[in-house]
Coordinates of C-alpha atoms in Angstrom, one line a residue:
Chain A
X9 CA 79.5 -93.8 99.2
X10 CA 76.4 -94.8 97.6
X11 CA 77.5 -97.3 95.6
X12 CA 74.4 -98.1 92.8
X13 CA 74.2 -94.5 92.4
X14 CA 77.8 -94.0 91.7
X15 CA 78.7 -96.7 89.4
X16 CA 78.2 -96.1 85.7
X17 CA 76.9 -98.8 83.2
X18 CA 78.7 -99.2 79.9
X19 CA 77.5 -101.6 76.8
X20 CA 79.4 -103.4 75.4
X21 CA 79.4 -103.9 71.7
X22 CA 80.9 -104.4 68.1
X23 CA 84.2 -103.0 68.9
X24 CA 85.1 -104.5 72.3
X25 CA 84.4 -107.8 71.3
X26 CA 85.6 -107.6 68.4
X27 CA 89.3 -106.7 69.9
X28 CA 88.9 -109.0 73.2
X29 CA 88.4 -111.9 71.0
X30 CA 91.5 -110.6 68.2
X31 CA 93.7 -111.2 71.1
X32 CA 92.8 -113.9 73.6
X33 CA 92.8 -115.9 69.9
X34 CA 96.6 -115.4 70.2
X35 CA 96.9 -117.1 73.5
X36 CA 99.0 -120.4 73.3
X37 CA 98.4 -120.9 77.4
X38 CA 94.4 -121.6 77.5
X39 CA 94.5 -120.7 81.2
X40 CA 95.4 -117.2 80.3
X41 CA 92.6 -116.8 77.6
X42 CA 89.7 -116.0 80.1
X43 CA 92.2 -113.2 81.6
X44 CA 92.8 -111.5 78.6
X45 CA 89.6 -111.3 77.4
X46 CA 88.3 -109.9 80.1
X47 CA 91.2 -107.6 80.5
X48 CA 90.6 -106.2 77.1
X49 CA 87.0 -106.2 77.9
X50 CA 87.6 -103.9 80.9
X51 CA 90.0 -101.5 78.9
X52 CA 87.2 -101.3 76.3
X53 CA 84.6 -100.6 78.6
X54 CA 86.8 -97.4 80.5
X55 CA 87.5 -96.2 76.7
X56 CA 84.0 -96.1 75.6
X57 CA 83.0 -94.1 79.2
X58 CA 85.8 -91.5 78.8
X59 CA 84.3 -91.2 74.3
X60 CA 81.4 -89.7 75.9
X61 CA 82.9 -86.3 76.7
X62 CA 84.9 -86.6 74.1
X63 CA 88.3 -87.9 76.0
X64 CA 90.6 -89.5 74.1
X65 CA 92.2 -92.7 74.8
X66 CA 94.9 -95.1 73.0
X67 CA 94.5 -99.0 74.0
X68 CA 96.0 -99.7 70.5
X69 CA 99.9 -99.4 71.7
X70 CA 99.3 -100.8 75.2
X71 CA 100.5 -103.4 76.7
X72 CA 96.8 -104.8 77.3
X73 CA 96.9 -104.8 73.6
X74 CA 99.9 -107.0 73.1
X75 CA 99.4 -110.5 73.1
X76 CA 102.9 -111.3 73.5
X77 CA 103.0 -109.4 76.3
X78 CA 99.4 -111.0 77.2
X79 CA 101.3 -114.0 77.6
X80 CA 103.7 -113.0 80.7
X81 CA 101.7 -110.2 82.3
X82 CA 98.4 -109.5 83.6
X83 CA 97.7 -105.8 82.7
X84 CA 94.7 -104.2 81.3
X85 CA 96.3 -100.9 80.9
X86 CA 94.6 -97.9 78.4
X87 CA 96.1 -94.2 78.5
X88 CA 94.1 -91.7 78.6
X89 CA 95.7 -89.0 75.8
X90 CA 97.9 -86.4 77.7
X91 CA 97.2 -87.5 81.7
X92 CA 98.7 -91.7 81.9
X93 CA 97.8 -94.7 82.2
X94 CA 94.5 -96.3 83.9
X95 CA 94.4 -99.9 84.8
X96 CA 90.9 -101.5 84.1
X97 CA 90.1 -104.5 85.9
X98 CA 87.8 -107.2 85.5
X99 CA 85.4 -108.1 88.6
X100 CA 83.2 -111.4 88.0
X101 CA 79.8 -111.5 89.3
X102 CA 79.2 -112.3 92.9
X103 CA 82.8 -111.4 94.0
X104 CA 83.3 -108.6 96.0
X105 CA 86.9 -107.6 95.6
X106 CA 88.7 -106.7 92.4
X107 CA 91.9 -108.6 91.8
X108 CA 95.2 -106.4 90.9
X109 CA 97.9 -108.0 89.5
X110 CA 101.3 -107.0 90.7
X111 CA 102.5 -106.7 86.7
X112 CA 100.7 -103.3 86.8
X113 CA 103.0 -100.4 86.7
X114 CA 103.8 -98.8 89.2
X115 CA 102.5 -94.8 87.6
X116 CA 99.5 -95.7 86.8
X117 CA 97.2 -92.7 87.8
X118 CA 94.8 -95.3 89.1
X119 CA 92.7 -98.0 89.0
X120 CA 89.1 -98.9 87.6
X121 CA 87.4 -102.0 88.4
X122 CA 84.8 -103.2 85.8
X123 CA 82.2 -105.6 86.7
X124 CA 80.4 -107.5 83.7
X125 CA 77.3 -109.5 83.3
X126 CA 77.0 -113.2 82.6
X127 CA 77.0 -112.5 79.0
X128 CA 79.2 -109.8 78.8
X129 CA 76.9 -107.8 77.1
X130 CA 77.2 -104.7 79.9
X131 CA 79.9 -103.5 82.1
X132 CA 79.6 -102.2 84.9
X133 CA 82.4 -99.4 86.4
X134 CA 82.3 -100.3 89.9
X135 CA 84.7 -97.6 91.3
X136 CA 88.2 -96.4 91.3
X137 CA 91.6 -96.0 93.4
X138 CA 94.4 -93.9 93.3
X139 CA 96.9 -96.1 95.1
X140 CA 97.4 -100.1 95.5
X141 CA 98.8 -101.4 98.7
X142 CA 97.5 -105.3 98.3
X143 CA 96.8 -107.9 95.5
X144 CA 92.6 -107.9 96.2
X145 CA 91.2 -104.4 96.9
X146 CA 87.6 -104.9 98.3
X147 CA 85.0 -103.5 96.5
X148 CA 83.3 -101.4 99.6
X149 CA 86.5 -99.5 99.5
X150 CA 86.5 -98.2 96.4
X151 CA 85.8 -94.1 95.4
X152 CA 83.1 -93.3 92.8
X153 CA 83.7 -93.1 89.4
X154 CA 82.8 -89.8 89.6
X155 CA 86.1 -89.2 91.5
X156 CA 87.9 -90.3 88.3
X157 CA 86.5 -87.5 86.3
X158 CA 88.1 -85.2 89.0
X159 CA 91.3 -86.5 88.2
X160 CA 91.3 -87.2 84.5
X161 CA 89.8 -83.2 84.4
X162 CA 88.0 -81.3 81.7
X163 CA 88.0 -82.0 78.1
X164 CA 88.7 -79.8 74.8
X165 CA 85.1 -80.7 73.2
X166 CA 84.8 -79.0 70.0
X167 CA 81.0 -79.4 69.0
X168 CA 80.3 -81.0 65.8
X169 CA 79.8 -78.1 63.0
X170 CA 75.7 -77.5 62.7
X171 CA 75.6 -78.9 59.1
X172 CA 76.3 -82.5 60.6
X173 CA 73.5 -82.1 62.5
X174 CA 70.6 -82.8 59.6
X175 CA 67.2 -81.6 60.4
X176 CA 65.8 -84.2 62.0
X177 CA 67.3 -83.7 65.1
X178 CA 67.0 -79.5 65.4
X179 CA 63.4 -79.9 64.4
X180 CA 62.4 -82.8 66.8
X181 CA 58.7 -82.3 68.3
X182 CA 57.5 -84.6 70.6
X183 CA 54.8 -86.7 68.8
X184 CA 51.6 -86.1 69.3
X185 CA 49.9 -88.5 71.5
X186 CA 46.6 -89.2 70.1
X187 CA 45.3 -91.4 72.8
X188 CA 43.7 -88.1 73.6
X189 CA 41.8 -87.7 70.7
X190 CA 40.1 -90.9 71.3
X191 CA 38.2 -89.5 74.3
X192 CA 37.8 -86.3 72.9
X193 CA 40.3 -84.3 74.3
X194 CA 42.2 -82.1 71.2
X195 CA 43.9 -79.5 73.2
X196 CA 47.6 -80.8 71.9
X197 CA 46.3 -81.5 68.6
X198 CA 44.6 -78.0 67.8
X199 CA 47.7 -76.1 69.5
X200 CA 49.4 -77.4 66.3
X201 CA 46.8 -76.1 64.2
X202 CA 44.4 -79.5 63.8
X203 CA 40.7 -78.3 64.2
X204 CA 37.4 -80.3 63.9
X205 CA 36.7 -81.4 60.3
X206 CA 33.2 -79.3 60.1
X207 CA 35.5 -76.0 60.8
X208 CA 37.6 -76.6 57.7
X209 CA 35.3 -78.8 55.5
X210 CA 34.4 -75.3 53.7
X211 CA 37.8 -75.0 52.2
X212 CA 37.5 -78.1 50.8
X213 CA 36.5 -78.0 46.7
X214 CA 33.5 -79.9 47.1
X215 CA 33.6 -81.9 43.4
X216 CA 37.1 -83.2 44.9
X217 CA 35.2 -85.2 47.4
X218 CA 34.9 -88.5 45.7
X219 CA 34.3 -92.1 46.7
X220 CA 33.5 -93.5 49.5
X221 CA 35.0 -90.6 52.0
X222 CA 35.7 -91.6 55.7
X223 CA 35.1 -95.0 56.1
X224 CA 36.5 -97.0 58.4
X225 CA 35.5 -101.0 59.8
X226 CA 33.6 -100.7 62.4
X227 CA 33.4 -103.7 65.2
X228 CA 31.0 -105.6 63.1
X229 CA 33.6 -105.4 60.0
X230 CA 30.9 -102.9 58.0
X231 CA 32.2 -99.5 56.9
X232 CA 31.1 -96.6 58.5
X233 CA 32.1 -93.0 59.0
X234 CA 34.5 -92.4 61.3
X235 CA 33.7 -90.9 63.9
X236 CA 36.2 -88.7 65.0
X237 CA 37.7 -86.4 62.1
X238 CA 40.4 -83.9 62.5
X239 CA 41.0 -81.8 60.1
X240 CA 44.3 -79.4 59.0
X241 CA 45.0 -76.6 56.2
X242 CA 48.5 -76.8 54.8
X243 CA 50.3 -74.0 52.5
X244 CA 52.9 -74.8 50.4
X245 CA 55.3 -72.0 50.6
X246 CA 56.6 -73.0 46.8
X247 CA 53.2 -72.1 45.0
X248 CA 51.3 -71.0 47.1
X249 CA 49.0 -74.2 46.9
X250 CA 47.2 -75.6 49.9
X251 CA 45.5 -79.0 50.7
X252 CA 43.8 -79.7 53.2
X253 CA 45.0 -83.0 55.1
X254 CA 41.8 -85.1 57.0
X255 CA 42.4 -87.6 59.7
X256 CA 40.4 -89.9 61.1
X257 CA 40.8 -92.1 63.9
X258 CA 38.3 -95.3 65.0
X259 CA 39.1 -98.1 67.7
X260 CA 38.4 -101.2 66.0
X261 CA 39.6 -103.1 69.5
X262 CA 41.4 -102.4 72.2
X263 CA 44.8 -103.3 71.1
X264 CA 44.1 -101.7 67.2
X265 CA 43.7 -97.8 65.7
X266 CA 42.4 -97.7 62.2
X267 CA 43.5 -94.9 61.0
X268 CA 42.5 -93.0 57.8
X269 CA 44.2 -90.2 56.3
X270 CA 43.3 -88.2 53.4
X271 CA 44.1 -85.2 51.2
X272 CA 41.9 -82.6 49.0
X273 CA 42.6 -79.6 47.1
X274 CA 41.2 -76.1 48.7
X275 CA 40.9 -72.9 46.8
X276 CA 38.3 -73.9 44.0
X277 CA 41.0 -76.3 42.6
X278 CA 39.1 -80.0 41.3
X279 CA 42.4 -82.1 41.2
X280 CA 45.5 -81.7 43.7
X281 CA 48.8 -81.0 42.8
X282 CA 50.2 -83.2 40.6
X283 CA 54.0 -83.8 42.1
X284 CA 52.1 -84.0 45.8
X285 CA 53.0 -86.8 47.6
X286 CA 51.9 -88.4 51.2
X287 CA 53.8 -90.6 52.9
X288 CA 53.3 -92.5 56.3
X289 CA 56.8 -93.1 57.8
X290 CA 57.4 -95.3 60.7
X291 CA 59.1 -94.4 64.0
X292 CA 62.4 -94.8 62.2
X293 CA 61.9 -92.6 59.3
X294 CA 61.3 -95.3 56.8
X295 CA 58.2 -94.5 54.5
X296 CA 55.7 -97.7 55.0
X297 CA 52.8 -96.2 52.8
X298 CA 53.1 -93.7 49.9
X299 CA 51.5 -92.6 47.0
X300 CA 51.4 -89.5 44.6
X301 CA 48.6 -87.4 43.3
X302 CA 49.1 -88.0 39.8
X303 CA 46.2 -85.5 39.1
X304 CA 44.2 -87.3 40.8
X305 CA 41.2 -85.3 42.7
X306 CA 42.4 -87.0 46.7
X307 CA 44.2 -89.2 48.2
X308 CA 42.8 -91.7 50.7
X309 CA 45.1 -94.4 52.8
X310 CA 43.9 -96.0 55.4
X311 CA 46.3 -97.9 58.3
X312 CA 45.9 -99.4 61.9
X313 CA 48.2 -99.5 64.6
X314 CA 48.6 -100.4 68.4
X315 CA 48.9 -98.6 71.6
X316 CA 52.8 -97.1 72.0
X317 CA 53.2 -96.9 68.1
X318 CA 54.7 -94.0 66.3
X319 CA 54.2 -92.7 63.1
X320 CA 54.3 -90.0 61.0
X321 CA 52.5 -88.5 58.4
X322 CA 54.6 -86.3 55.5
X323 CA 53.5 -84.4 52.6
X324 CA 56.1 -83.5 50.1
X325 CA 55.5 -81.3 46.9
X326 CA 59.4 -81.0 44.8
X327 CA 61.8 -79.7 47.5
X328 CA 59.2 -78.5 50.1
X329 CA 57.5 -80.8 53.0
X330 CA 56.2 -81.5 56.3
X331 CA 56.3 -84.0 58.7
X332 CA 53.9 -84.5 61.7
X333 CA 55.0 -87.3 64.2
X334 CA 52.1 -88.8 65.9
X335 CA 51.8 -91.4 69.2
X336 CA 48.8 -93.3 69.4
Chain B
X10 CA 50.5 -102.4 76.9
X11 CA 53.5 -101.3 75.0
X12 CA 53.1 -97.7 75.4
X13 CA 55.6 -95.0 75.7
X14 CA 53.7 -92.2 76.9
X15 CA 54.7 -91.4 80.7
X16 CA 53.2 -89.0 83.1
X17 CA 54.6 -85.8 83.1
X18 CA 56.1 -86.1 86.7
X19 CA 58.3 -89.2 86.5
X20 CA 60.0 -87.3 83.2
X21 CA 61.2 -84.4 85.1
X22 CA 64.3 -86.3 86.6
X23 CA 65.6 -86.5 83.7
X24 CA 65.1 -83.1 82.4
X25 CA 66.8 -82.1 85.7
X26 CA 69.8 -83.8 84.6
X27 CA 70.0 -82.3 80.9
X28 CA 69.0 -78.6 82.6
X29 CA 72.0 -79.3 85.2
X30 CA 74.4 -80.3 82.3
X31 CA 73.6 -77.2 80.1
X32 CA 74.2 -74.7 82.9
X33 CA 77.8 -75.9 83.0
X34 CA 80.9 -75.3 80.7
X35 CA 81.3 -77.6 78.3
X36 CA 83.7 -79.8 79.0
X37 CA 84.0 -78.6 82.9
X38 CA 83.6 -81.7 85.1
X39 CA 80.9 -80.5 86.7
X40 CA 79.2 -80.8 83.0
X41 CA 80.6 -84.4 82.3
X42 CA 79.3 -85.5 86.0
X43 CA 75.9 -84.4 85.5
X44 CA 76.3 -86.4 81.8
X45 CA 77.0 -89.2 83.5
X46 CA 74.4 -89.5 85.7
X47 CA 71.9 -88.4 83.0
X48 CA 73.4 -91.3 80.6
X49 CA 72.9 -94.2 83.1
X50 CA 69.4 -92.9 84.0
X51 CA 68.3 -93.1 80.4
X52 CA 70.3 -96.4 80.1
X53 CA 68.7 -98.0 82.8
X54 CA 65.2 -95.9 82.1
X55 CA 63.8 -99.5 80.6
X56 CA 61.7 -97.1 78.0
X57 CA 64.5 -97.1 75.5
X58 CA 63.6 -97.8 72.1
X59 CA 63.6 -101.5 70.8
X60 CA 63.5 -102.0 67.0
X61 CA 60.8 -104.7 66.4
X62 CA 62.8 -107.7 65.5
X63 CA 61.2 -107.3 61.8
X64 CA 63.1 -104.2 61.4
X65 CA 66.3 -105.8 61.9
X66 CA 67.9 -107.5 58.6
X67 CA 67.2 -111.1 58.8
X68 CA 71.8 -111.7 59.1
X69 CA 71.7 -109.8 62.0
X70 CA 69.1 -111.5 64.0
X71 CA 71.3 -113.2 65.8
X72 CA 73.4 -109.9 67.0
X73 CA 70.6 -108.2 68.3
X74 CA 71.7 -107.1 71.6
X75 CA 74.9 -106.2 70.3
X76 CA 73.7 -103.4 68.2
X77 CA 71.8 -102.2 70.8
X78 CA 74.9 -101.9 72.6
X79 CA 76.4 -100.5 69.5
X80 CA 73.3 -97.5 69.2
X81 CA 73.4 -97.2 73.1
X82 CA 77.4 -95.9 72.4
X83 CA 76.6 -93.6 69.8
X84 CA 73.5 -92.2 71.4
X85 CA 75.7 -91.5 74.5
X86 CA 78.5 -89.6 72.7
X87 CA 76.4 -88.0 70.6
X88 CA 73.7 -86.7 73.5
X89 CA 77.1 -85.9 75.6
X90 CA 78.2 -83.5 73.1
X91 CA 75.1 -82.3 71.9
X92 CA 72.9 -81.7 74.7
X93 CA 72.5 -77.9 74.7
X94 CA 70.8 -78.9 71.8
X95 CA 67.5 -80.4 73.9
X96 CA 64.8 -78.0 73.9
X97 CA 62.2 -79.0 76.8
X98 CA 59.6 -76.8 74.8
X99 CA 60.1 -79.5 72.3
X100 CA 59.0 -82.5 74.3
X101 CA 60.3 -84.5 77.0
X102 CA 64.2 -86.1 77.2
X103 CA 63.1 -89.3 76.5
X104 CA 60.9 -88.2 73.7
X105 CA 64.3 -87.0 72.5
X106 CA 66.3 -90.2 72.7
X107 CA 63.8 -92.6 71.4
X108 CA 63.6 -90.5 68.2
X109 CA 67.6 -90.7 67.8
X110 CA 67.7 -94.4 68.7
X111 CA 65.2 -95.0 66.2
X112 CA 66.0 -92.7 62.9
X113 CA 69.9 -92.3 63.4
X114 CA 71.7 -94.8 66.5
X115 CA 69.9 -98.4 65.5
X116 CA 71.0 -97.9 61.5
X117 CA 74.3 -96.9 62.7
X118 CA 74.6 -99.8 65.3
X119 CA 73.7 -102.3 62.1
X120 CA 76.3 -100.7 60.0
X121 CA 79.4 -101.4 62.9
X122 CA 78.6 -105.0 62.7
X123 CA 80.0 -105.0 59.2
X124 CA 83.1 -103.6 60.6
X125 CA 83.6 -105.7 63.2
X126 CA 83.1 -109.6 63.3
X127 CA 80.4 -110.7 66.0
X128 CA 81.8 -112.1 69.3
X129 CA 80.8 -115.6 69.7
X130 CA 82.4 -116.2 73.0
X131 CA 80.7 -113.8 75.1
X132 CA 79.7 -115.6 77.6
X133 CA 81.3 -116.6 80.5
X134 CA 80.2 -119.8 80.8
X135 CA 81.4 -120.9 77.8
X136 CA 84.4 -119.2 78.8
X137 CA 85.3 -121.5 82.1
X138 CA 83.8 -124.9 80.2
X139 CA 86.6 -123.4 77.8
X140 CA 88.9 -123.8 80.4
X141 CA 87.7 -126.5 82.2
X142 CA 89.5 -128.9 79.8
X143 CA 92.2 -131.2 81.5
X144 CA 96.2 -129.7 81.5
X145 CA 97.1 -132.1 79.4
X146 CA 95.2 -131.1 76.0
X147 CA 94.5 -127.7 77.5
X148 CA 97.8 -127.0 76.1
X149 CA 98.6 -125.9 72.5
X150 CA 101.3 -127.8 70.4
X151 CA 102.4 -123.8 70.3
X152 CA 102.7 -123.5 73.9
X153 CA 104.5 -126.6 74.5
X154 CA 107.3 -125.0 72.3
X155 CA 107.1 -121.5 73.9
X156 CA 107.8 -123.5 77.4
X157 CA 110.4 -125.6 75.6
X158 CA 112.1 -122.5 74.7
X159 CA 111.7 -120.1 77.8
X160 CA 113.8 -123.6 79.7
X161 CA 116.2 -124.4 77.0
X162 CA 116.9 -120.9 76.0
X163 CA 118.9 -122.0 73.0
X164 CA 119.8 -118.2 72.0
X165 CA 121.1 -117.4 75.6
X166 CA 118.7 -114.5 75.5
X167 CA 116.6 -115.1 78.9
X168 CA 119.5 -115.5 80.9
X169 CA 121.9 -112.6 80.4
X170 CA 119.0 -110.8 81.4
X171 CA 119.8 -110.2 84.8
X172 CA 119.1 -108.0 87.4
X173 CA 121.7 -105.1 88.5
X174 CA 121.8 -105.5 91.9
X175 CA 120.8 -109.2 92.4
X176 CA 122.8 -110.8 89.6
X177 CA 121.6 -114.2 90.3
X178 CA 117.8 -113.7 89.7
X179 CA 118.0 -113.8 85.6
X180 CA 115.3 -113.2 83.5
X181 CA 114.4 -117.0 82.3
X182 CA 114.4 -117.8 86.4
X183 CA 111.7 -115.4 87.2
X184 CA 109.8 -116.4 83.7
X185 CA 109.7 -119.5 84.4
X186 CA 108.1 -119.0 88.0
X187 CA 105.4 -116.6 86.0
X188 CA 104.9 -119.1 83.6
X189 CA 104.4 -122.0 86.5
X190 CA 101.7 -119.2 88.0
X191 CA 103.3 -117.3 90.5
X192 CA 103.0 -113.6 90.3
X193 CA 105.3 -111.2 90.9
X194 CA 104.3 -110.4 94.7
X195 CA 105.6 -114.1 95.1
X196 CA 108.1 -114.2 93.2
X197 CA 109.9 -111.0 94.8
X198 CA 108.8 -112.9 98.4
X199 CA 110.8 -115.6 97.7
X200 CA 113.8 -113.8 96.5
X201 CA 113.3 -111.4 99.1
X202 CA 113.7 -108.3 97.0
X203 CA 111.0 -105.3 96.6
X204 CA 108.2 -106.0 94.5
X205 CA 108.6 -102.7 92.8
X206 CA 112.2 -103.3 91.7
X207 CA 111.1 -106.8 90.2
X208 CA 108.3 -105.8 88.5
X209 CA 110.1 -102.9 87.0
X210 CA 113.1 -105.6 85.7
X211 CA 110.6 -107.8 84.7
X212 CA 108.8 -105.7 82.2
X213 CA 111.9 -104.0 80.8
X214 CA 113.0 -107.3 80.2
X215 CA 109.7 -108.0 78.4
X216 CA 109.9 -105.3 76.1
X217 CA 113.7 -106.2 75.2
X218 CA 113.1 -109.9 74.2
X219 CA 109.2 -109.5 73.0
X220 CA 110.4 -110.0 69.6
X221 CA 111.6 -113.5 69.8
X222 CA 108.3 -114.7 71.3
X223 CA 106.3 -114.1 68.4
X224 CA 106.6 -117.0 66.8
X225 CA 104.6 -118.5 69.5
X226 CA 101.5 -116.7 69.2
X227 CA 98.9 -119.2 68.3
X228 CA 97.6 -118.2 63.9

């Protein structure tokens, strides 16, 4: 068997802990404190595994779970709903056998070693056996845990209904890496309907263009036009209305992107809509930057990032708006 | 460089694994085997998404791993039962993940530390300095009193427990051996009986008397 490939890692969190330390607490003999906690560690970690494809299992009315019981037995027992009883149990690092205590039942439908880290942060499922025929079962020996899902079987998984699912996950694009853009490359950008700012400067109402338009530190800390500008028409289905959204992109150093985003009105219209928003949201969906049109005849907001960063750039008007996700 | 743009090729694998796991049933164990191997790879990928330490409320600094651990759950249930829902067209796997991690599994992972108090013994060695301490202190006030009771037996409970076929092995004898560190593989040794037929008195004896040791659980 090829063990690394075979074993499955499991991280440990909130809920684990939480419960291991509820019960060692409970422990009036302090040399059976480490067992327990690691016992209910190891039941934890075989729990969380079998969650994944949505297999239930009860630890709560266990024996690993009693700490009365924790007091005269060494089990680490979870049953898995509708098959029996697993027993989970802990393997320190370096060791190279897995320790089974004799107070395990005897119909357990096997048994699951669980290797942790030093902080007990991650487990590790190490393998599995059917049977027992000694106290310390060495590790070499041990089936995949992939064998265990033969045993335990298939799973009723009923998929969440669609409307749990909000929108952010069915409409998920890969972001747009712009690291291409820098050298001049727009393939991925214009496949999403970006073109070269001179292609759709003509839409543009030309008395919105106020200020100082496009200008971004150069080196030397002057402003100067950027010089790469992409440039995107967007309709809004509500009104028909449609802006036309200007990016522009400049390497102030290596490590830093300023980036300069702005909106104008199209169609002959001086002002943009007044309820038009633009927000810049960060990789997690929170809005770092906004402001609204207010009547106002653009928008202009300017931003740097480094290498790796995310970010998107939304325009909302009422109910309707649009989200582009973009990787520098 | 932080960057988390990868070459196409080194993506594949894991699009392999999700393309495996949505030609199967769901729920078929050929479906939950490919999920398995699919979740470690991302796991142990190294390009999952890490929240800046900013973005992480200034009381949970200190739990940081831990609702990694917490996202890393959720992300793995939810990707289990949701992965015909992965679109290649759409971008890579990875792509995928980071973007949950980072708008849905990290917020969640915050929230579950409200729930549930943070560990502060969770590492082993503070574990064995733990228990390092000499026998003498290493001992509750409680647990002198549980042993007190388990010898004296003052409610004749532990030794009218005895066992059908070997009257003379009673309950409180074999407790006390636990209790003295022997485990039940010795213990039936030295009484020369099966282990299987101990440990099975042994525990059914457990369950009867549980009740009276409660008092003994340390607050």
């Amino acid at each position: 068997m090829n063990q690394a490939e075979s074993q499955v890692i499991v991280p440990l969190g909130s809920e684990a802990h939480y419960w291991a330390e509820r019960i060692y607490q409970k422990q009036p003999d302090f040399s059976r404190k480490r067992q327990i906690y690691l016992n209910v560690l190891a039941v934890h970690a075989v729990s969380q595994y079998f969650q994944w494809f949505g297999i239930s299992s009860d630890w709560q009315t266990c024996d690993s779970h009693d700490p009365v019981l924790g007091m005269f037995m060494d089990v680490a027992d979870l049953e898995i709903i509708g098959r029996g009883k697993l027993e989970c149990r802990p393997v320190l690092p370096g060791e190279d056998h897995v320790f089974i205590s004799s107070d395990a039942e005897e119909d357990r439908i096997g048994y699951v070693a669980v290797q942790f880290d030093e902080a007990l942060e991650t487990a590790t499922l190490l393998g599995f056996t059917k049977t027992v025929s000694q106290d310390k079962v060495p590790l070499d020996t041990l089936e995949s845990i992939e064998t265990l899902l033969d045993i335990v079987g298939t799973s009723l998984v009923a998929p969440s209904p669609v409307e749990d699912i909000s929108e952010a996950f069915l409409n998920w694009h890969e972001p747009v890496p712009l690291r291409a853009w820098l050298s001049n490359q727009f393939n991925e950008l214009v496949a999403i309907g970006w073109q070269a700012f001179e292609a759709i400067e003509r839409f543009i109402t030309p008395e919105s263009r106020t200020g100082m338009a496009f200008q971004v530190r150069s080196h030397r800390g002057a402003k100067i036009e950027a010089p790469i500008k992409l440039g995107k028409l967007f309709n809004f289905e509500k009104d028909g209305d449609q802006v036309a959204l200007v990016m522009g992109l400049q390497e102030v150093e290596p490590l830093e992107t300023e980036i300069l985003v702005e909106v104008y009105p199209t169609g002959g219209h001086v002002s943009l809509p007044k309820d038009l928003q633009l927000l810049i949201l960060d990789e997690t969906g929170t809005a770092v930057m906004q402001t609204q049109a207010c009547g106002s005849k653009n928008i202009q907001m300017e931003f740097s990032g480094e290498p790796g960063e995310q970010f998107s750039i939304k325009l909302a008007m009422g109910e309707f708006s649009m989200t582009e996700a973009f990787q520098l | 460089m932080n960057s988390n743009y990868m070459p196409q090729e080194l993506d594949e694998s894991y699009e392999q694994l999700a393309l495996e796991a949505q030609k199967s049933p769901p729920g078929s164990v050929d479906r939950q085997k490919a999920l398995s191997r699919l979740v470690n790879k991302i796991f142990q990928s190294g390009r999952l998404y890490r929240p800046s330490r900013q973005k992480v409320p200034p009381q949970f600094q200190g739990a940081y791993q831990e609702i990694i651990n917490n996202a890393l759950q959720l992300l793995a249930i939810f990707v289990c039962e949701h992965i015909d829902k992965y679109d290649p067209e759409r971008g890579t796997l990875m792509g995928w993940i980071n973007h949950l991690m980072a708008i849905k599994f990290i917020h969640e992972g915050i929230d579950q530390i409200q729930d549930k108090r943070l560990s502060r013994l969770g590492n082993r060695q503070e574990l064995d300095e733990f228990i390092a301490a000499p026998s003498e202190s290493s001992e509750s006030a409680t647990y002198k009193e549980l042993r007190t009771f388990i010898e004296e037996d003052p409610e004749n409970i532990l030794r009218t427990l005895k066992m059908k076929s070997r009257p003379d092995i009673t309950f409180q004898l074999v407790l006390i051996r636990r209790l003295n560190g022997q485990t039940l593989q010795e213990i039936a040794n030295a009484f020369k009986i099966p282990l299987q037929t101990l440990a099975a008195f042994y525990r059914r004896s457990l369950h009867k008397v549980k009740a009276n040791f409660r008092d003994f659980l340390d607050p």
